[in-house]
Coordinates of C-alpha atoms in Angstrom, one line a residue:
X1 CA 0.0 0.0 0.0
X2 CA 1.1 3.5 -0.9
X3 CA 1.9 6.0 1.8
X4 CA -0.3 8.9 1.8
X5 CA 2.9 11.4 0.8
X6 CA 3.2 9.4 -2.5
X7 CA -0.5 8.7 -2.8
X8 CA -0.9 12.6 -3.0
X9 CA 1.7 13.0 -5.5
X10 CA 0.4 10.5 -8.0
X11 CA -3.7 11.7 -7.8
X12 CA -1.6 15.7 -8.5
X13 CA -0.2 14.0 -11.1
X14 CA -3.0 12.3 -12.6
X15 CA -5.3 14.6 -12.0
X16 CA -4.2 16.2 -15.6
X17 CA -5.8 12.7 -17.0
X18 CA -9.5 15.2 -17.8
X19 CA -11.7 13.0 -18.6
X20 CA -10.9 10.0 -16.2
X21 CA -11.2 13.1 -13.1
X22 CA -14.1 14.5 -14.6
X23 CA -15.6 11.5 -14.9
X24 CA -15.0 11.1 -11.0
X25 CA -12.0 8.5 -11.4
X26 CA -10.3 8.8 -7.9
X27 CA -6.8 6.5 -6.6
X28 CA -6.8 4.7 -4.3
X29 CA -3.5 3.0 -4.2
X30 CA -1.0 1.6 -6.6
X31 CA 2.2 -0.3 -6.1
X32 CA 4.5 -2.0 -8.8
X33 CA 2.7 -3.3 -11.5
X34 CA -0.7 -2.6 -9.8
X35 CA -3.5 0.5 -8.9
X36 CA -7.2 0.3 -7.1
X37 CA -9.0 2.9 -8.5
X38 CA -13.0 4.4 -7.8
X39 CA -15.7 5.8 -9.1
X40 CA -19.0 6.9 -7.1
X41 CA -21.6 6.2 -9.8
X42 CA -24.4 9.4 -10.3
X43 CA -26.2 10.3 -13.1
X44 CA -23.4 11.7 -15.8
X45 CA -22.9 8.4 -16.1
X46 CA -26.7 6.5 -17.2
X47 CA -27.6 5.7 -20.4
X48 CA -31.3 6.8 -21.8
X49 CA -32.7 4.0 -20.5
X50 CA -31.3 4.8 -16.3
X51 CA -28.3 2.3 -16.5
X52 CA -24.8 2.8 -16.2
X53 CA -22.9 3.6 -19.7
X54 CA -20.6 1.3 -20.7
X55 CA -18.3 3.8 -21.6
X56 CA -17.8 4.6 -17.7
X57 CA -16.7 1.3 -16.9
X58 CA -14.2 1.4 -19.8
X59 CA -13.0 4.8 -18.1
X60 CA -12.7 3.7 -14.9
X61 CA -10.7 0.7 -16.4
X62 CA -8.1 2.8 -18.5
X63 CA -7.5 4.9 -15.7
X64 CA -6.7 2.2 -13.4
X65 CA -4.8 0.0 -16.2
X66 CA -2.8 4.1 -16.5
X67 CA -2.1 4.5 -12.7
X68 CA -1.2 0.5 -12.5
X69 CA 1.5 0.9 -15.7
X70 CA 2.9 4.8 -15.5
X71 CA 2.8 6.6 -11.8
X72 CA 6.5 5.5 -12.0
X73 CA 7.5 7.5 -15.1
X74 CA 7.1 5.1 -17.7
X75 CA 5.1 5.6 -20.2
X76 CA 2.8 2.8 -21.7
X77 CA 0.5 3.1 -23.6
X78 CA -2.6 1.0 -24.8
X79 CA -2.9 -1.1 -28.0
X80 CA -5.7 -3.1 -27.2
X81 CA -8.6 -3.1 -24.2
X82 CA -11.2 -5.7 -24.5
X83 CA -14.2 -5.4 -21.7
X84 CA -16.8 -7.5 -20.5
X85 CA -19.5 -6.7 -18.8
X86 CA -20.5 -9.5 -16.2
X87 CA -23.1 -8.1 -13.7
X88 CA -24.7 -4.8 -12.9
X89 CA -23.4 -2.7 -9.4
X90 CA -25.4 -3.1 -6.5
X91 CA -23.6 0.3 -4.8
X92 CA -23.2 3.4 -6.2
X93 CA -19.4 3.0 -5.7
X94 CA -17.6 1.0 -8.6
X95 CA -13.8 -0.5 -7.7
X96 CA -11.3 -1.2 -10.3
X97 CA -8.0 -3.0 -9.3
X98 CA -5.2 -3.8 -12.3
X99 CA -3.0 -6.5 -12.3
X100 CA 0.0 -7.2 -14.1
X101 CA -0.6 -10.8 -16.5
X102 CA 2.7 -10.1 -18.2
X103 CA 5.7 -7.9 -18.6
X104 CA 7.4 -8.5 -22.0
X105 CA 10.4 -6.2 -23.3
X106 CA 7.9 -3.9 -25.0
X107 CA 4.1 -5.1 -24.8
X108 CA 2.4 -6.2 -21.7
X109 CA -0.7 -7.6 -20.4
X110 CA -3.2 -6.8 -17.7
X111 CA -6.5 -7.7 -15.9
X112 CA -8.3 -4.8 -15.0
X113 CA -11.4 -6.3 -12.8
X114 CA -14.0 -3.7 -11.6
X115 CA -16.7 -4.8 -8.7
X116 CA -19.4 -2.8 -6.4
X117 CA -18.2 -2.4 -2.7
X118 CA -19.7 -5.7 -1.9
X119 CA -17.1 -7.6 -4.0
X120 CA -19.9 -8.5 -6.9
X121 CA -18.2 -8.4 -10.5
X122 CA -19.3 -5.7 -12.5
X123 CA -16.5 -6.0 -15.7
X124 CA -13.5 -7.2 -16.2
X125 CA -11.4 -5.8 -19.0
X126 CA -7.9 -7.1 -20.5
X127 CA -5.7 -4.8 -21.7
X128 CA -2.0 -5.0 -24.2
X129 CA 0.2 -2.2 -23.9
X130 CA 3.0 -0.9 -25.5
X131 CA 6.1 0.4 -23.6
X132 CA 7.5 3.6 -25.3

């Protein structure tokens, strides 16, 4: 777990990621080759028909799959992010948590699995990126 010094630093950091903090993507922690990020679900982010937009779960996703791969200075970048969506939040907070699959030389993989606050599965997204 991050201390709260560094913890700071990175969200300052990130924070110039617009559309992830406008669309109320907050850190939570991050470590080597992982990040737990948030989102507190209002509605900006329904559909026309009251449910949650895909597109904020993707957010949510790149944002953590960002924090998990770059808030040490390197600077990845994605080439593919492939999401499923397996349930439907029973809390207005989502969690995402990223998780290294596999570091190559210059492309890697991760997990990026998003839940509600009571641990029920709301997506899970895979993502290859490539290491500038």
């Amino acid at each position: 777990m991050a201390d709260k010094n560094e913890l700071e630093k990175i969200r300052a950091f990130f924070k110039n990621d617009r559309y992830a903090a406008d669309a109320g993507a907050v850190i939570e922690d991050f470590g080597e080759h992982y990040a737990k990020c948030s989102m507190v679900l209002d509605e900006r982010h329904q559909n026309a028909v009251g449910g949650i937009m895909g597109g904020a779960y993707f957010t949510l996703a790149d944002f953590t799959f960002a924090v998990a791969t770059d808030w040490n200075g390197d600077t990845i970048v994605s080439l593919n992010g492939d999401i499923s969506f397996v349930g439907v939040p029973k809390t207005k907070k989502i969690i995402s948590e990223a998780e290294l699959v596999k570091d190559g030389r210059s492309v890697c993989t991760y997990i990026v699995r998003i839940s509600d606050e009571l641990g029920n599965p709301v997506a899970v997204v895979k993502f290859v990126g490539f290491r500038k």
